[in-house]
């Protein structure tokens, strides 16, 4: 996949797969259907996790806090509406920073979100996400829980029958910031 480079770095926004995936994410989050997303909508979107995954208020607060920092870097701040164009631009800018952090071996903002999310999904706290737990997460996210088996098979690199914390973090990071890897994993031709 060819990316336009600016100051030596590839631009995520030039990848059609990434743009489509993130635009779909924007529309899923825009609950009011007004063409804007807010940090309040982002935080509200995680509330079903509390019921579906029996998450404690402490775990929910940890995820909300990590999301606030992550999405704040994109431009989502309290009482501020962001258009799809601003959202994609901000996420592209954050992506450059996150990829730089990853390359230097530093923790990413996204990994903090993924750790907090894993803690919620992992209902029995055994550091292994089962098909059942993944199904609950998918249902809470408005996705079809019957697709949990496919998600498990895709993320479970070592075919252990569960997703480890590291596999979830890698899979989630890939979906946001490594579109070329995701395309290959999904069997989409990379030019």
mmCIF file of C-alpha atoms in Angstrom:
data_model
loop_
_atom_site.group_PDB
_atom_site.id
_atom_site.type_symbol
_atom_site.label_atom_id
_atom_site.label_comp_id
_atom_site.label_asym_id
_atom_site.label_seq_id
_atom_site.Cartn_x
_atom_site.Cartn_y
_atom_site.Cartn_z
ATOM 1 C CA UNK A 1 0.000 0.000 0.000
ATOM 2 C CA UNK A 2 1.483 3.337 -0.954
ATOM 3 C CA UNK A 3 1.214 6.166 1.501
ATOM 4 C CA UNK A 4 1.981 9.797 0.915
ATOM 5 C CA UNK A 5 4.831 10.749 3.186
ATOM 6 C CA UNK A 6 5.107 13.999 5.042
ATOM 7 C CA UNK A 7 8.349 14.605 6.924
ATOM 8 C CA UNK A 8 9.308 10.974 6.374
ATOM 9 C CA UNK A 9 6.152 9.432 7.855
ATOM 10 C CA UNK A 10 3.311 7.635 6.119
ATOM 11 C CA UNK A 11 -0.117 9.219 6.413
ATOM 12 C CA UNK A 12 -2.787 6.838 7.684
ATOM 13 C CA UNK A 13 -5.474 9.009 6.120
ATOM 14 C CA UNK A 14 -4.124 8.105 2.672
ATOM 15 C CA UNK A 15 -4.981 4.439 3.211
ATOM 16 C CA UNK A 16 -8.502 3.797 1.866
ATOM 17 C CA UNK A 17 -9.081 0.809 4.174
ATOM 18 C CA UNK A 18 -8.112 2.892 7.232
ATOM 19 C CA UNK A 19 -10.292 5.836 6.164
ATOM 20 C CA UNK A 20 -13.295 3.579 5.608
ATOM 21 C CA UNK A 21 -12.805 1.723 8.908
ATOM 22 C CA UNK A 22 -12.386 4.901 10.939
ATOM 23 C CA UNK A 23 -15.295 6.628 9.140
ATOM 24 C CA UNK A 24 -17.478 3.619 10.042
ATOM 25 C CA UNK A 25 -16.274 3.885 13.647
ATOM 26 C CA UNK A 26 -17.153 7.611 13.609
ATOM 27 C CA UNK A 27 -20.686 6.880 12.379
ATOM 28 C CA UNK A 28 -21.202 4.108 14.954
ATOM 29 C CA UNK A 29 -20.182 6.527 17.701
ATOM 30 C CA UNK A 30 -22.310 9.425 16.416
ATOM 31 C CA UNK A 31 -25.375 8.297 18.365
ATOM 32 C CA UNK A 32 -27.222 11.584 17.834
ATOM 33 C CA UNK A 33 -26.695 11.266 14.038
ATOM 34 C CA UNK A 34 -25.851 14.965 13.793
ATOM 35 C CA UNK A 35 -22.540 14.524 11.910
ATOM 36 C CA UNK A 36 -20.448 15.183 15.019
ATOM 37 C CA UNK A 37 -18.924 13.071 17.770
ATOM 38 C CA UNK A 38 -18.176 14.171 21.285
ATOM 39 C CA UNK A 39 -16.145 12.754 24.135
ATOM 40 C CA UNK A 40 -19.447 12.297 25.934
ATOM 41 C CA UNK A 41 -20.665 9.997 23.123
ATOM 42 C CA UNK A 42 -17.398 8.048 23.258
ATOM 43 C CA UNK A 43 -17.728 7.527 27.008
ATOM 44 C CA UNK A 44 -21.461 6.726 26.759
ATOM 45 C CA UNK A 45 -20.685 4.070 24.143
ATOM 46 C CA UNK A 46 -18.843 1.952 26.737
ATOM 47 C CA UNK A 47 -21.702 1.868 29.260
ATOM 48 C CA UNK A 48 -23.199 -1.419 27.965
ATOM 49 C CA UNK A 49 -19.925 -3.122 28.954
ATOM 50 C CA UNK A 50 -20.908 -2.726 32.591
ATOM 51 C CA UNK A 51 -23.944 -4.962 32.150
ATOM 52 C CA UNK A 52 -22.747 -7.374 29.458
ATOM 53 C CA UNK A 53 -19.363 -7.990 31.093
ATOM 54 C CA UNK A 54 -20.352 -7.425 34.731
ATOM 55 C CA UNK A 55 -17.687 -4.719 34.994
ATOM 56 C CA UNK A 56 -17.144 -2.996 38.308
ATOM 57 C CA UNK A 57 -17.475 0.792 38.540
ATOM 58 C CA UNK A 58 -13.716 0.945 39.219
ATOM 59 C CA UNK A 59 -12.938 -0.859 35.939
ATOM 60 C CA UNK A 60 -15.436 1.320 34.063
ATOM 61 C CA UNK A 61 -13.812 4.471 35.490
ATOM 62 C CA UNK A 62 -10.352 3.228 34.462
ATOM 63 C CA UNK A 63 -11.546 2.698 30.882
ATOM 64 C CA UNK A 64 -13.350 6.060 30.767
ATOM 65 C CA UNK A 65 -10.190 7.789 32.023
ATOM 66 C CA UNK A 66 -7.955 6.076 29.433
ATOM 67 C CA UNK A 67 -10.456 6.872 26.674
ATOM 68 C CA UNK A 68 -10.603 10.527 27.720
ATOM 69 C CA UNK A 69 -6.832 10.858 27.374
ATOM 70 C CA UNK A 70 -6.725 8.921 24.082
ATOM 71 C CA UNK A 71 -9.639 10.727 22.424
ATOM 72 C CA UNK A 72 -8.490 14.041 23.902
ATOM 73 C CA UNK A 73 -5.400 13.704 21.710
ATOM 74 C CA UNK A 74 -7.727 13.398 18.706
ATOM 75 C CA UNK A 75 -9.481 16.624 19.708
ATOM 76 C CA UNK A 76 -12.462 15.277 21.622
ATOM 77 C CA UNK A 77 -12.841 17.342 24.756
ATOM 78 C CA UNK A 78 -15.810 18.012 27.031
ATOM 79 C CA UNK A 79 -18.592 20.004 25.362
ATOM 80 C CA UNK A 80 -16.761 20.059 21.997
ATOM 81 C CA UNK A 81 -18.212 18.603 18.811
ATOM 82 C CA UNK A 82 -15.883 17.180 16.159
ATOM 83 C CA UNK A 83 -16.761 16.588 12.501
ATOM 84 C CA UNK A 84 -15.732 13.432 10.656
ATOM 85 C CA UNK A 85 -13.015 15.390 8.828
ATOM 86 C CA UNK A 86 -11.626 16.753 12.126
ATOM 87 C CA UNK A 87 -11.896 13.290 13.681
ATOM 88 C CA UNK A 88 -9.931 11.620 10.873
ATOM 89 C CA UNK A 89 -7.333 14.394 10.840
ATOM 90 C CA UNK A 90 -6.897 14.182 14.628
ATOM 91 C CA UNK A 91 -6.735 10.380 14.594
ATOM 92 C CA UNK A 92 -4.167 10.499 11.783
ATOM 93 C CA UNK A 93 -2.053 12.929 13.843
ATOM 94 C CA UNK A 94 -2.386 10.747 16.944
ATOM 95 C CA UNK A 95 -1.508 7.701 14.827
ATOM 96 C CA UNK A 96 1.854 9.229 13.923
ATOM 97 C CA UNK A 97 2.604 9.790 17.619
ATOM 98 C CA UNK A 98 1.422 6.310 18.581
ATOM 99 C CA UNK A 99 3.513 4.624 15.877
ATOM 100 C CA UNK A 100 6.532 6.616 17.038
ATOM 101 C CA UNK A 101 5.921 5.516 20.645
ATOM 102 C CA UNK A 102 5.556 1.906 19.494
ATOM 103 C CA UNK A 103 8.765 2.105 17.445
ATOM 104 C CA UNK A 104 10.672 3.447 20.464
ATOM 105 C CA UNK A 105 9.266 0.730 22.740
ATOM 106 C CA UNK A 106 7.252 3.204 24.806
ATOM 107 C CA UNK A 107 3.716 2.531 26.045
ATOM 108 C CA UNK A 108 1.081 3.941 23.734
ATOM 109 C CA UNK A 109 -2.068 5.749 24.795
ATOM 110 C CA UNK A 110 -3.956 3.068 22.902
ATOM 111 C CA UNK A 111 -2.330 0.298 24.950
ATOM 112 C CA UNK A 112 -3.621 1.957 28.125
ATOM 113 C CA UNK A 113 -7.129 1.846 26.666
ATOM 114 C CA UNK A 114 -6.664 -1.764 25.552
ATOM 115 C CA UNK A 115 -5.414 -2.831 29.004
ATOM 116 C CA UNK A 116 -8.446 -1.232 30.668
ATOM 117 C CA UNK A 117 -10.744 -2.816 28.070
ATOM 118 C CA UNK A 118 -9.162 -6.244 28.580
ATOM 119 C CA UNK A 119 -9.728 -5.955 32.339
ATOM 120 C CA UNK A 120 -13.432 -5.382 31.668
ATOM 121 C CA UNK A 121 -13.890 -8.124 29.087
ATOM 122 C CA UNK A 122 -12.012 -10.682 31.215
ATOM 123 C CA UNK A 123 -14.975 -11.403 33.501
ATOM 124 C CA UNK A 124 -13.254 -14.128 35.524
ATOM 125 C CA UNK A 125 -9.903 -12.281 35.752
ATOM 126 C CA UNK A 126 -7.816 -15.175 34.421
ATOM 127 C CA UNK A 127 -6.002 -13.132 31.724
ATOM 128 C CA UNK A 128 -7.649 -15.172 28.961
ATOM 129 C CA UNK A 129 -10.525 -13.967 26.819
ATOM 130 C CA UNK A 130 -12.813 -16.833 25.877
ATOM 131 C CA UNK A 131 -15.299 -16.975 23.033
ATOM 132 C CA UNK A 132 -18.085 -16.323 25.555
ATOM 133 C CA UNK A 133 -16.352 -13.214 26.956
ATOM 134 C CA UNK A 134 -15.598 -11.936 23.469
ATOM 135 C CA UNK A 135 -19.262 -12.475 22.550
ATOM 136 C CA UNK A 136 -20.345 -10.385 25.544
ATOM 137 C CA UNK A 137 -17.941 -7.616 24.493
ATOM 138 C CA UNK A 138 -19.264 -7.716 20.936
ATOM 139 C CA UNK A 139 -22.890 -7.596 22.117
ATOM 140 C CA UNK A 140 -22.062 -4.618 24.363
ATOM 141 C CA UNK A 141 -20.466 -2.910 21.349
ATOM 142 C CA UNK A 142 -23.536 -3.425 19.162
ATOM 143 C CA UNK A 143 -21.902 -6.184 17.120
ATOM 144 C CA UNK A 144 -23.143 -9.692 16.492
ATOM 145 C CA UNK A 145 -21.907 -11.929 19.345
ATOM 146 C CA UNK A 146 -22.107 -14.907 16.970
ATOM 147 C CA UNK A 147 -19.002 -13.439 15.266
ATOM 148 C CA UNK A 148 -16.958 -13.993 18.450
ATOM 149 C CA UNK A 149 -15.556 -17.280 17.160
ATOM 150 C CA UNK A 150 -14.160 -15.569 14.068
ATOM 151 C CA UNK A 151 -12.640 -12.786 16.134
ATOM 152 C CA UNK A 152 -11.093 -15.342 18.478
ATOM 153 C CA UNK A 153 -9.605 -17.293 15.577
ATOM 154 C CA UNK A 154 -8.219 -14.107 14.003
ATOM 155 C CA UNK A 155 -6.580 -12.746 17.178
ATOM 156 C CA UNK A 156 -5.480 -16.062 18.764
ATOM 157 C CA UNK A 157 -2.133 -16.276 16.932
ATOM 158 C CA UNK A 158 -0.911 -19.367 18.797
ATOM 159 C CA UNK A 159 -4.261 -21.213 18.516
ATOM 160 C CA UNK A 160 -4.608 -21.694 22.291
ATOM 161 C CA UNK A 161 -8.383 -21.276 22.325
ATOM 162 C CA UNK A 162 -8.324 -17.847 23.993
ATOM 163 C CA UNK A 163 -7.011 -14.334 23.401
ATOM 164 C CA UNK A 164 -4.223 -13.147 25.673
ATOM 165 C CA UNK A 165 -3.838 -9.569 26.839
ATOM 166 C CA UNK A 166 -0.953 -9.041 24.400
ATOM 167 C CA UNK A 167 -2.977 -10.430 21.487
ATOM 168 C CA UNK A 168 -5.900 -8.099 22.217
ATOM 169 C CA UNK A 169 -3.593 -5.095 22.465
ATOM 170 C CA UNK A 170 -1.860 -6.023 19.197
ATOM 171 C CA UNK A 171 -5.135 -6.705 17.396
ATOM 172 C CA UNK A 172 -6.759 -3.467 18.578
ATOM 173 C CA UNK A 173 -3.637 -1.395 17.812
ATOM 174 C CA UNK A 174 -3.470 -2.959 14.378
ATOM 175 C CA UNK A 175 -7.057 -1.990 13.618
ATOM 176 C CA UNK A 176 -6.344 1.651 14.477
ATOM 177 C CA UNK A 177 -2.776 2.235 13.346
ATOM 178 C CA UNK A 178 -1.492 -0.598 11.109
ATOM 179 C CA UNK A 179 -4.047 -0.820 8.293
ATOM 180 C CA UNK A 180 -1.646 -2.705 6.032
ATOM 181 C CA UNK A 181 -1.320 -5.525 8.614
ATOM 182 C CA UNK A 182 -5.080 -5.715 9.037
ATOM 183 C CA UNK A 183 -5.582 -5.834 5.297
ATOM 184 C CA UNK A 184 -3.180 -8.769 4.985
ATOM 185 C CA UNK A 185 -4.818 -10.590 7.918
ATOM 186 C CA UNK A 186 -8.230 -10.119 6.298
ATOM 187 C CA UNK A 187 -6.964 -11.291 2.924
ATOM 188 C CA UNK A 188 -7.276 -7.881 1.260
ATOM 189 C CA UNK A 189 -4.707 -7.351 -1.460
ATOM 190 C CA UNK A 190 -2.053 -4.765 -0.520
ATOM 191 C CA UNK A 191 -0.634 -2.893 -3.516
#
